[in-house]
Amino acid sequence: MPPMKFKAVIPAAGLGTRFLPATKAMPKEMLPVVDKPAIQYVVEEAVQAGIEDVLIIIGRNKNNLSNHFDSVPELEDKLRAKGDTSKLQKVMASSDLADIHFVRQGEPKGLGHAVLRAKAHVGTQSFAVLLGDDLIDERDVLLTTMLAEHERTGAAIVALMEVDPDQIHLYGAADVEATDNPDVVKVKGLVEKPQREDAPSNLAIIGRYVLSPAIFEVLERTQPGKGGEIQLTDALQEVAADPTGPGVYGVVFRGRRYDTGDRVDYIKAIVQLAADRDDLGPELRPWFKEFAAGL
Ligand code: UTP
Protein backbone atom coordinates (compact mmCIF):
# COMPACT_ATOMS: atom_id res chain seq x y z
CA MET A 1 0.00 0.00 0.00
CA PRO A 2 1.44 3.47 -0.84
CA PRO A 3 1.99 5.69 2.21
CA MET A 4 -0.99 7.87 3.13
CA LYS A 5 -0.93 11.51 2.06
CA PHE A 6 -2.17 13.71 4.87
CA LYS A 7 -3.50 17.25 4.82
CA ALA A 8 -3.17 19.54 7.83
CA VAL A 9 -5.98 21.56 9.37
CA ILE A 10 -5.05 24.45 11.66
CA PRO A 11 -7.98 26.00 13.55
CA ALA A 12 -7.23 29.65 14.27
CA ALA A 13 -10.69 31.12 14.69
CA GLY A 14 -10.95 31.27 18.49
CA LEU A 15 -11.59 34.56 20.25
CA GLY A 16 -8.32 34.47 22.21
CA THR A 17 -9.92 36.21 25.18
CA ARG A 18 -7.03 35.33 27.52
CA PHE A 19 -4.83 37.64 25.49
CA LEU A 20 -7.00 40.73 25.28
CA PRO A 21 -6.45 43.48 24.31
CA ALA A 22 -3.64 42.17 22.02
CA THR A 23 -6.17 39.91 20.31
CA LYS A 24 -8.82 42.58 19.80
CA ALA A 25 -7.82 43.08 16.16
CA MET A 26 -5.40 40.20 15.67
CA PRO A 27 -5.77 36.41 16.09
CA LYS A 28 -3.69 35.01 18.95
CA GLU A 29 -2.05 32.68 16.44
CA MET A 30 -0.38 35.77 14.92
CA LEU A 31 1.34 36.83 18.17
CA PRO A 32 5.09 36.83 17.51
CA VAL A 33 7.18 34.20 19.25
CA VAL A 34 10.65 35.81 19.05
CA ASP A 35 10.38 36.93 15.42
CA LYS A 36 7.78 34.64 13.81
CA PRO A 37 4.04 34.43 14.40
CA ALA A 38 3.11 31.34 16.43
CA ILE A 39 1.18 29.84 13.53
CA GLN A 40 4.24 29.86 11.25
CA TYR A 41 6.00 27.45 13.63
CA VAL A 42 2.93 25.21 13.43
CA VAL A 43 2.83 25.24 9.62
CA GLU A 44 6.58 24.50 9.60
CA GLU A 45 5.98 21.51 11.89
CA ALA A 46 3.36 20.11 9.48
CA VAL A 47 5.73 20.59 6.54
CA GLN A 48 8.54 18.94 8.52
CA ALA A 49 6.28 15.88 8.93
CA GLY A 50 5.84 15.68 5.14
CA ILE A 51 2.50 17.52 4.79
CA GLU A 52 2.20 19.81 1.77
CA ASP A 53 -1.42 20.94 1.95
CA VAL A 54 -2.52 23.13 4.87
CA LEU A 55 -6.00 24.47 5.57
CA ILE A 56 -6.24 27.29 8.11
CA ILE A 57 -9.64 27.91 9.73
CA ILE A 58 -9.94 31.66 10.15
CA GLY A 59 -12.40 33.79 12.07
CA ARG A 60 -12.82 37.55 12.33
CA ASN A 61 -9.50 39.38 11.82
CA LYS A 62 -8.72 36.96 9.04
CA ASN A 63 -6.75 39.42 6.90
CA ASN A 64 -3.48 39.67 8.75
CA LEU A 65 -3.34 35.89 9.01
CA SER A 66 -3.87 35.23 5.31
CA ASN A 67 -1.58 38.15 4.35
CA HIS A 68 1.22 36.58 6.35
CA PHE A 69 1.24 33.51 4.08
CA ASP A 70 0.98 35.60 0.91
CA SER A 71 3.84 37.18 -1.00
CA VAL A 72 4.51 40.92 -0.61
CA PRO A 73 6.02 41.99 -3.97
CA GLU A 74 6.83 45.61 -2.99
CA LEU A 75 8.73 44.52 0.13
CA GLU A 76 10.47 41.70 -1.74
CA ASP A 77 11.51 44.07 -4.58
CA LYS A 78 12.92 46.61 -2.09
CA LEU A 79 15.00 43.97 -0.30
CA ARG A 80 16.14 42.48 -3.61
CA ALA A 81 17.24 45.93 -4.87
CA LYS A 82 19.19 46.43 -1.63
CA GLY A 83 20.78 42.99 -2.03
CA ASP A 84 19.56 42.02 1.46
CA THR A 85 19.13 38.30 0.75
CA SER A 86 18.91 37.29 4.40
CA LYS A 87 15.84 39.47 5.07
CA LEU A 88 14.41 38.58 1.65
CA GLN A 89 14.55 34.88 2.60
CA LYS A 90 12.76 35.62 5.87
CA VAL A 91 9.97 37.45 4.04
CA MET A 92 9.58 34.74 1.41
CA ALA A 93 9.81 31.78 3.78
CA SER A 94 6.19 31.94 4.92
CA SER A 95 4.70 32.27 1.43
CA ASP A 96 6.83 29.44 0.01
CA LEU A 97 6.19 26.98 2.85
CA ALA A 98 3.25 24.91 1.63
CA ASP A 99 0.05 24.97 -0.35
CA ILE A 100 -2.00 27.03 2.12
CA HIS A 101 -5.78 27.38 1.96
CA PHE A 102 -8.25 29.26 4.16
CA VAL A 103 -11.84 28.66 5.16
CA ARG A 104 -13.97 30.83 7.39
CA GLN A 105 -15.67 29.75 10.60
CA GLY A 106 -18.49 32.29 10.72
CA GLU A 107 -19.00 32.09 14.46
CA PRO A 108 -16.62 30.63 17.04
CA LYS A 109 -18.85 27.74 18.10
CA GLY A 110 -16.00 25.60 19.37
CA LEU A 111 -13.02 23.55 18.21
CA GLY A 112 -15.24 20.68 16.98
CA HIS A 113 -17.24 23.13 14.88
CA ALA A 114 -14.01 24.65 13.50
CA VAL A 115 -12.74 21.18 12.47
CA LEU A 116 -16.07 20.43 10.80
CA ARG A 117 -15.48 23.46 8.54
CA ALA A 118 -12.60 21.45 6.98
CA LYS A 119 -14.90 18.70 5.69
CA ALA A 120 -15.10 19.77 2.03
CA HIS A 121 -11.37 20.47 1.74
CA VAL A 122 -10.27 17.28 3.47
CA GLY A 123 -12.52 15.01 1.40
CA THR A 124 -11.86 11.30 1.86
CA GLN A 125 -8.30 11.47 3.25
CA SER A 126 -7.12 11.23 6.82
CA PHE A 127 -5.77 14.51 8.15
CA ALA A 128 -3.85 16.09 11.01
CA VAL A 129 -5.24 18.85 13.23
CA LEU A 130 -2.66 21.19 14.73
CA LEU A 131 -3.79 23.95 17.08
CA GLY A 132 -2.32 27.22 15.94
CA ASP A 133 -1.39 28.46 19.42
CA ASP A 134 0.26 25.23 20.61
CA LEU A 135 3.95 24.93 19.73
CA ILE A 136 5.96 21.71 19.77
CA ASP A 137 9.70 22.28 19.82
CA GLU A 138 11.13 21.40 16.41
CA ARG A 139 13.89 19.39 18.11
CA ASP A 140 11.30 16.94 19.51
CA VAL A 141 9.29 14.44 17.46
CA LEU A 142 5.52 14.12 17.81
CA LEU A 143 3.48 14.51 14.63
CA THR A 144 5.53 12.00 12.62
CA THR A 145 4.93 9.35 15.31
CA MET A 146 1.20 10.16 15.35
CA LEU A 147 0.87 9.89 11.55
CA ALA A 148 2.66 6.52 11.60
CA GLU A 149 0.41 5.29 14.43
CA HIS A 150 -2.69 6.30 12.43
CA GLU A 151 -1.39 4.47 9.35
CA ARG A 152 -0.76 1.38 11.47
CA THR A 153 -4.08 1.31 13.37
CA GLY A 154 -6.58 3.43 11.40
CA ALA A 155 -7.60 4.83 14.80
CA ALA A 156 -8.05 8.47 15.81
CA ILE A 157 -4.77 9.57 17.39
CA VAL A 158 -4.47 12.25 20.08
CA ALA A 159 -1.32 13.71 21.61
CA LEU A 160 -1.21 13.36 25.39
CA MET A 161 1.04 14.98 27.93
CA GLU A 162 1.29 14.59 31.69
CA VAL A 163 0.28 17.81 33.42
CA ASP A 164 0.12 18.88 37.04
CA PRO A 165 -3.24 17.57 38.41
CA ASP A 166 -4.04 21.19 39.35
CA GLN A 167 -3.93 22.09 35.66
CA ILE A 168 -6.07 19.26 34.26
CA HIS A 169 -9.25 21.39 34.38
CA LEU A 170 -7.78 23.41 31.51
CA TYR A 171 -7.57 20.41 29.15
CA GLY A 172 -9.37 17.35 27.87
CA ALA A 173 -8.31 14.43 30.11
CA ALA A 174 -7.88 10.82 28.97
CA ASP A 175 -8.77 7.53 30.63
CA VAL A 176 -6.11 5.18 29.25
CA GLU A 177 -4.75 1.66 29.27
CA ALA A 178 -1.15 0.68 28.43
CA THR A 179 -0.11 -0.99 25.16
CA ASP A 180 3.12 -2.86 24.31
CA ASN A 181 4.62 0.45 23.23
CA PRO A 182 5.48 2.67 26.25
CA ASP A 183 4.81 5.81 24.17
CA VAL A 184 1.34 4.72 23.00
CA VAL A 185 -1.80 4.18 25.09
CA LYS A 186 -5.29 3.01 24.23
CA VAL A 187 -7.81 5.74 25.08
CA LYS A 188 -10.90 4.29 26.76
CA GLY A 189 -12.59 7.62 27.41
CA LEU A 190 -12.14 11.39 27.31
CA VAL A 191 -13.55 14.22 29.42
CA GLU A 192 -13.34 17.89 28.46
CA LYS A 193 -11.98 20.19 31.18
CA PRO A 194 -12.79 18.03 34.24
CA GLN A 195 -12.40 19.12 37.84
CA ARG A 196 -9.27 17.63 39.40
CA GLU A 197 -11.32 15.10 41.43
CA ASP A 198 -13.30 13.95 38.35
CA ALA A 199 -10.30 13.62 36.02
CA PRO A 200 -9.61 10.01 34.92
CA SER A 201 -5.83 10.76 34.82
CA ASN A 202 -3.42 13.65 34.55
CA LEU A 203 -2.85 12.87 30.87
CA ALA A 204 -4.04 15.95 29.00
CA ILE A 205 -4.87 16.22 25.32
CA ILE A 206 -2.53 18.73 23.71
CA GLY A 207 -3.09 20.37 20.36
CA ARG A 208 -2.26 17.62 17.87
CA TYR A 209 -4.69 15.06 16.42
CA VAL A 210 -4.67 12.66 13.46
CA LEU A 211 -8.17 11.80 12.32
CA SER A 212 -9.97 9.95 9.58
CA PRO A 213 -12.82 11.72 7.73
CA ALA A 214 -15.29 9.54 9.69
CA ILE A 215 -14.95 12.16 12.45
CA PHE A 216 -17.03 14.64 10.42
CA GLU A 217 -20.14 12.47 10.67
CA VAL A 218 -19.65 12.30 14.43
CA LEU A 219 -19.08 16.07 14.70
CA GLU A 220 -22.25 16.74 12.73
CA ARG A 221 -24.31 15.18 15.52
CA THR A 222 -22.17 16.39 18.45
CA GLN A 223 -24.19 18.72 20.67
CA PRO A 224 -22.66 21.76 22.38
CA GLY A 225 -20.85 20.67 25.55
CA LYS A 226 -18.54 22.49 28.01
CA GLY A 227 -18.83 26.26 27.60
CA GLY A 228 -21.74 25.81 25.16
CA GLU A 229 -19.18 24.92 22.44
CA ILE A 230 -19.07 21.95 20.06
CA GLN A 231 -16.12 20.08 21.50
CA LEU A 232 -13.76 17.87 19.49
CA THR A 233 -13.15 15.96 22.74
CA ASP A 234 -16.85 14.99 22.92
CA ALA A 235 -16.77 13.64 19.35
CA LEU A 236 -13.60 11.68 20.15
CA GLN A 237 -15.23 10.30 23.30
CA GLU A 238 -17.94 8.84 21.05
CA VAL A 239 -15.27 7.26 18.81
CA ALA A 240 -13.46 5.85 21.88
CA ALA A 241 -16.69 4.39 23.26
CA ASP A 242 -17.69 2.64 20.01
CA PRO A 243 -16.66 -1.03 20.35
CA THR A 244 -17.17 -1.65 16.61
CA GLY A 245 -14.87 1.16 15.41
CA PRO A 246 -11.06 1.60 15.32
CA GLY A 247 -11.11 3.60 18.58
CA VAL A 248 -8.71 6.24 19.83
CA TYR A 249 -5.02 5.91 20.73
CA GLY A 250 -2.80 8.44 22.46
CA VAL A 251 0.84 9.17 21.72
CA VAL A 252 2.44 10.32 24.97
CA PHE A 253 4.64 13.35 24.37
CA ARG A 254 7.52 14.01 26.77
CA GLY A 255 9.22 16.83 24.89
CA ARG A 256 9.03 20.62 24.93
CA ARG A 257 5.64 22.25 24.33
CA TYR A 258 4.63 25.89 24.56
CA ASP A 259 1.03 27.05 24.89
CA THR A 260 1.19 30.51 23.38
CA GLY A 261 -2.49 31.19 24.09
CA ASP A 262 -1.63 31.52 27.79
CA ARG A 263 0.24 34.66 28.82
CA VAL A 264 2.74 33.06 31.20
CA ASP A 265 3.50 30.15 28.85
CA TYR A 266 3.82 32.60 25.98
CA ILE A 267 6.50 34.58 27.80
CA LYS A 268 8.29 31.35 28.80
CA ALA A 269 8.24 30.20 25.16
CA ILE A 270 9.90 33.39 23.98
CA VAL A 271 12.56 33.25 26.71
CA GLN A 272 13.37 29.57 26.08
CA LEU A 273 13.41 29.75 22.29
CA ALA A 274 15.40 32.99 22.18
CA ALA A 275 17.97 31.71 24.71
CA ASP A 276 18.55 28.61 22.56
CA ARG A 277 19.03 30.51 19.31
CA ASP A 278 22.53 30.97 17.90
CA ASP A 279 21.82 34.54 16.77
CA LEU A 280 20.26 35.76 20.02
CA GLY A 281 21.30 33.33 22.77
CA PRO A 282 24.92 34.45 23.29
CA GLU A 283 23.78 38.01 24.05
CA LEU A 284 20.66 37.06 25.98
CA ARG A 285 21.85 34.24 28.26
CA PRO A 286 24.22 36.34 30.42
CA TRP A 287 21.53 39.01 30.69
CA PHE A 288 18.91 36.44 31.78
CA LYS A 289 21.29 35.18 34.48
CA GLU A 290 21.96 38.67 35.77
CA PHE A 291 18.27 39.52 35.68
CA ALA A 292 17.28 36.31 37.50
CA ALA A 293 19.97 36.87 40.16
CA GLY A 294 18.41 40.24 40.93
CA LEU A 295 14.89 38.84 41.45
P1 UTP B 1 -8.99 27.80 22.81
O1 UTP B 1 -10.06 27.48 23.75
O2 UTP B 1 -7.56 27.77 23.27
O3 UTP B 1 -9.17 29.20 22.08
O4 UTP B 1 -9.17 26.92 21.51
P2 UTP B 1 -9.91 30.51 22.45
O5 UTP B 1 -11.34 30.25 22.76
O6 UTP B 1 -9.61 31.43 21.30
O7 UTP B 1 -9.08 31.02 23.71
P3 UTP B 1 -9.45 31.91 24.96
O8 UTP B 1 -9.70 30.92 26.06
O9 UTP B 1 -10.64 32.77 24.61
O10 UTP B 1 -8.21 32.74 25.21
C1 UTP B 1 -8.23 26.00 21.01
C2 UTP B 1 -7.98 26.21 19.53
O11 UTP B 1 -9.17 26.11 18.79
C3 UTP B 1 -9.38 27.25 17.98
C4 UTP B 1 -8.55 28.34 18.62
O12 UTP B 1 -8.17 29.32 17.66
C5 UTP B 1 -7.38 27.55 19.18
O13 UTP B 1 -6.40 27.31 18.20
N1 UTP B 1 -10.84 27.53 17.96
C6 UTP B 1 -11.54 27.53 19.11
C7 UTP B 1 -11.45 27.78 16.75
O14 UTP B 1 -10.80 27.79 15.67
N2 UTP B 1 -12.80 28.03 16.75
C8 UTP B 1 -13.54 28.03 17.87
O15 UTP B 1 -14.76 28.24 17.79
C9 UTP B 1 -12.90 27.77 19.09
XYZ file of C-alpha atoms and ligand atoms in Angstrom:
324
model
C 0.000 0.000 0.000
C 1.441 3.465 -0.843
C 1.991 5.687 2.206
C -0.995 7.867 3.126
C -0.931 11.515 2.061
C -2.170 13.706 4.866
C -3.496 17.248 4.818
C -3.167 19.536 7.835
C -5.984 21.561 9.374
C -5.053 24.450 11.658
C -7.983 26.003 13.550
C -7.234 29.654 14.272
C -10.693 31.120 14.692
C -10.953 31.269 18.488
C -11.589 34.557 20.246
C -8.323 34.469 22.205
C -9.919 36.207 25.176
C -7.035 35.327 27.521
C -4.834 37.643 25.488
C -7.001 40.730 25.279
C -6.446 43.479 24.313
C -3.644 42.170 22.019
C -6.174 39.908 20.308
C -8.817 42.577 19.803
C -7.824 43.079 16.165
C -5.395 40.198 15.667
C -5.773 36.413 16.090
C -3.685 35.015 18.954
C -2.051 32.678 16.440
C -0.381 35.775 14.923
C 1.340 36.827 18.168
C 5.091 36.829 17.511
C 7.181 34.196 19.255
C 10.651 35.811 19.054
C 10.382 36.932 15.418
C 7.784 34.644 13.807
C 4.039 34.430 14.399
C 3.112 31.341 16.428
C 1.181 29.842 13.526
C 4.238 29.861 11.253
C 6.004 27.451 13.628
C 2.930 25.205 13.431
C 2.833 25.244 9.622
C 6.577 24.502 9.596
C 5.976 21.513 11.888
C 3.362 20.114 9.484
C 5.734 20.595 6.537
C 8.536 18.938 8.518
C 6.277 15.881 8.927
C 5.842 15.678 5.139
C 2.502 17.520 4.793
C 2.205 19.814 1.771
C -1.424 20.938 1.951
C -2.520 23.125 4.874
C -5.996 24.469 5.572
C -6.242 27.285 8.114
C -9.638 27.912 9.726
C -9.944 31.655 10.154
C -12.401 33.795 12.070
C -12.815 37.550 12.328
C -9.504 39.384 11.818
C -8.719 36.958 9.035
C -6.754 39.419 6.900
C -3.476 39.673 8.746
C -3.343 35.885 9.011
C -3.869 35.226 5.310
C -1.583 38.146 4.351
C 1.225 36.575 6.345
C 1.243 33.514 4.082
C 0.976 35.601 0.908
C 3.845 37.178 -0.998
C 4.515 40.925 -0.615
C 6.020 41.992 -3.970
C 6.830 45.609 -2.994
C 8.734 44.522 0.133
C 10.474 41.700 -1.736
C 11.512 44.074 -4.583
C 12.919 46.607 -2.093
C 14.998 43.965 -0.297
C 16.142 42.476 -3.608
C 17.237 45.932 -4.868
C 19.185 46.431 -1.628
C 20.783 42.991 -2.025
C 19.563 42.015 1.463
C 19.132 38.303 0.746
C 18.906 37.286 4.398
C 15.838 39.474 5.066
C 14.410 38.580 1.651
C 14.552 34.884 2.597
C 12.761 35.616 5.870
C 9.968 37.452 4.038
C 9.581 34.741 1.409
C 9.813 31.777 3.778
C 6.193 31.940 4.920
C 4.698 32.272 1.428
C 6.827 29.438 0.006
C 6.186 26.983 2.850
C 3.249 24.913 1.631
C 0.052 24.972 -0.353
C -2.002 27.034 2.119
C -5.781 27.384 1.964
C -8.252 29.257 4.158
C -11.835 28.658 5.157
C -13.970 30.833 7.390
C -15.669 29.754 10.596
C -18.491 32.290 10.715
C -19.002 32.086 14.458
C -16.615 30.629 17.042
C -18.852 27.743 18.105
C -15.998 25.596 19.374
C -13.016 23.546 18.213
C -15.240 20.676 16.985
C -17.241 23.128 14.880
C -14.013 24.654 13.500
C -12.737 21.185 12.470
C -16.065 20.433 10.797
C -15.477 23.457 8.535
C -12.601 21.448 6.978
C -14.903 18.697 5.690
C -15.102 19.774 2.032
C -11.374 20.471 1.744
C -10.267 17.283 3.472
C -12.518 15.008 1.402
C -11.865 11.303 1.864
C -8.304 11.466 3.255
C -7.116 11.228 6.818
C -5.774 14.510 8.154
C -3.853 16.086 11.011
C -5.238 18.848 13.225
C -2.659 21.195 14.734
C -3.787 23.948 17.081
C -2.316 27.221 15.938
C -1.388 28.457 19.420
C 0.261 25.233 20.610
C 3.952 24.926 19.731
C 5.956 21.710 19.765
C 9.700 22.278 19.823
C 11.125 21.395 16.414
C 13.892 19.391 18.112
C 11.296 16.939 19.514
C 9.293 14.438 17.457
C 5.524 14.116 17.809
C 3.477 14.514 14.634
C 5.532 11.997 12.620
C 4.931 9.350 15.306
C 1.199 10.157 15.354
C 0.873 9.891 11.549
C 2.658 6.518 11.597
C 0.411 5.291 14.430
C -2.685 6.300 12.433
C -1.389 4.470 9.351
C -0.764 1.382 11.467
C -4.078 1.309 13.369
C -6.584 3.425 11.404
C -7.598 4.832 14.803
C -8.049 8.467 15.810
C -4.765 9.574 17.391
C -4.475 12.247 20.082
C -1.320 13.714 21.612
C -1.214 13.360 25.387
C 1.043 14.982 27.930
C 1.288 14.593 31.686
C 0.281 17.812 33.419
C 0.120 18.882 37.044
C -3.237 17.575 38.412
C -4.039 21.189 39.353
C -3.933 22.088 35.658
C -6.074 19.262 34.260
C -9.248 21.390 34.385
C -7.784 23.414 31.507
C -7.572 20.412 29.152
C -9.365 17.345 27.871
C -8.315 14.435 30.114
C -7.878 10.820 28.971
C -8.768 7.530 30.628
C -6.112 5.179 29.249
C -4.747 1.665 29.267
C -1.153 0.682 28.431
C -0.110 -0.988 25.158
C 3.125 -2.859 24.314
C 4.625 0.453 23.231
C 5.479 2.673 26.251
C 4.806 5.809 24.170
C 1.342 4.715 23.004
C -1.804 4.179 25.094
C -5.295 3.006 24.229
C -7.812 5.740 25.081
C -10.903 4.291 26.763
C -12.590 7.621 27.414
C -12.140 11.393 27.314
C -13.551 14.216 29.421
C -13.342 17.891 28.461
C -11.976 20.186 31.183
C -12.791 18.026 34.240
C -12.399 19.124 37.839
C -9.268 17.626 39.397
C -11.323 15.100 41.426
C -13.299 13.953 38.353
C -10.296 13.620 36.017
C -9.611 10.014 34.921
C -5.835 10.755 34.820
C -3.419 13.652 34.545
C -2.847 12.872 30.867
C -4.041 15.954 28.999
C -4.872 16.215 25.317
C -2.529 18.731 23.712
C -3.090 20.371 20.357
C -2.262 17.623 17.872
C -4.689 15.057 16.421
C -4.668 12.661 13.461
C -8.173 11.797 12.321
C -9.970 9.950 9.575
C -12.822 11.720 7.730
C -15.292 9.539 9.692
C -14.950 12.162 12.454
C -17.035 14.636 10.417
C -20.140 12.470 10.668
C -19.653 12.305 14.435
C -19.076 16.072 14.698
C -22.254 16.741 12.733
C -24.309 15.175 15.521
C -22.167 16.389 18.454
C -24.189 18.720 20.672
C -22.662 21.760 22.382
C -20.849 20.671 25.546
C -18.539 22.491 28.011
C -18.828 26.258 27.602
C -21.743 25.810 25.159
C -19.178 24.916 22.442
C -19.073 21.948 20.061
C -16.116 20.080 21.498
C -13.763 17.875 19.489
C -13.152 15.962 22.737
C -16.850 14.991 22.918
C -16.768 13.640 19.347
C -13.605 11.675 20.147
C -15.234 10.300 23.301
C -17.936 8.844 21.047
C -15.268 7.260 18.814
C -13.457 5.854 21.878
C -16.690 4.392 23.260
C -17.690 2.640 20.009
C -16.662 -1.029 20.349
C -17.172 -1.649 16.612
C -14.873 1.158 15.406
C -11.064 1.600 15.323
C -11.113 3.601 18.576
C -8.715 6.245 19.834
C -5.016 5.909 20.726
C -2.803 8.438 22.457
C 0.844 9.174 21.720
C 2.442 10.319 24.971
C 4.644 13.350 24.375
C 7.518 14.012 26.769
C 9.215 16.833 24.885
C 9.030 20.620 24.931
C 5.642 22.247 24.327
C 4.633 25.891 24.563
C 1.026 27.050 24.894
C 1.192 30.508 23.377
C -2.493 31.188 24.095
C -1.634 31.517 27.786
C 0.241 34.662 28.821
C 2.740 33.058 31.204
C 3.503 30.146 28.847
C 3.821 32.602 25.975
C 6.502 34.576 27.797
C 8.293 31.354 28.802
C 8.244 30.199 25.162
C 9.902 33.394 23.978
C 12.558 33.255 26.707
C 13.373 29.569 26.083
C 13.411 29.750 22.292
C 15.404 32.990 22.185
C 17.969 31.713 24.712
C 18.551 28.611 22.561
C 19.032 30.508 19.307
C 22.530 30.971 17.904
C 21.823 34.537 16.765
C 20.258 35.759 20.023
C 21.297 33.326 22.771
C 24.921 34.454 23.289
C 23.777 38.012 24.048
C 20.662 37.059 25.980
C 21.852 34.243 28.262
C 24.221 36.341 30.425
C 21.530 39.010 30.687
C 18.906 36.444 31.778
C 21.292 35.182 34.481
C 21.958 38.673 35.773
C 18.266 39.519 35.679
C 17.280 36.306 37.498
C 19.966 36.869 40.157
C 18.408 40.237 40.930
C 14.891 38.841 41.447
P -8.987 27.797 22.812
O -10.057 27.477 23.746
O -7.563 27.773 23.265
O -9.165 29.203 22.080
O -9.171 26.924 21.509
P -9.912 30.514 22.447
O -11.338 30.251 22.762
O -9.610 31.435 21.304
O -9.077 31.016 23.711
P -9.453 31.908 24.959
O -9.696 30.923 26.059
O -10.639 32.767 24.613
O -8.214 32.741 25.213
C -8.234 25.999 21.011
C -7.984 26.213 19.533
O -9.174 26.106 18.789
C -9.382 27.248 17.983
C -8.548 28.344 18.622
O -8.170 29.320 17.663
C -7.376 27.553 19.184
O -6.396 27.314 18.196
N -10.836 27.528 17.956
C -11.543 27.525 19.111
C -11.454 27.780 16.752
O -10.800 27.795 15.670
N -12.798 28.027 16.745
C -13.544 28.029 17.871
O -14.758 28.240 17.791
C -12.901 27.774 19.087
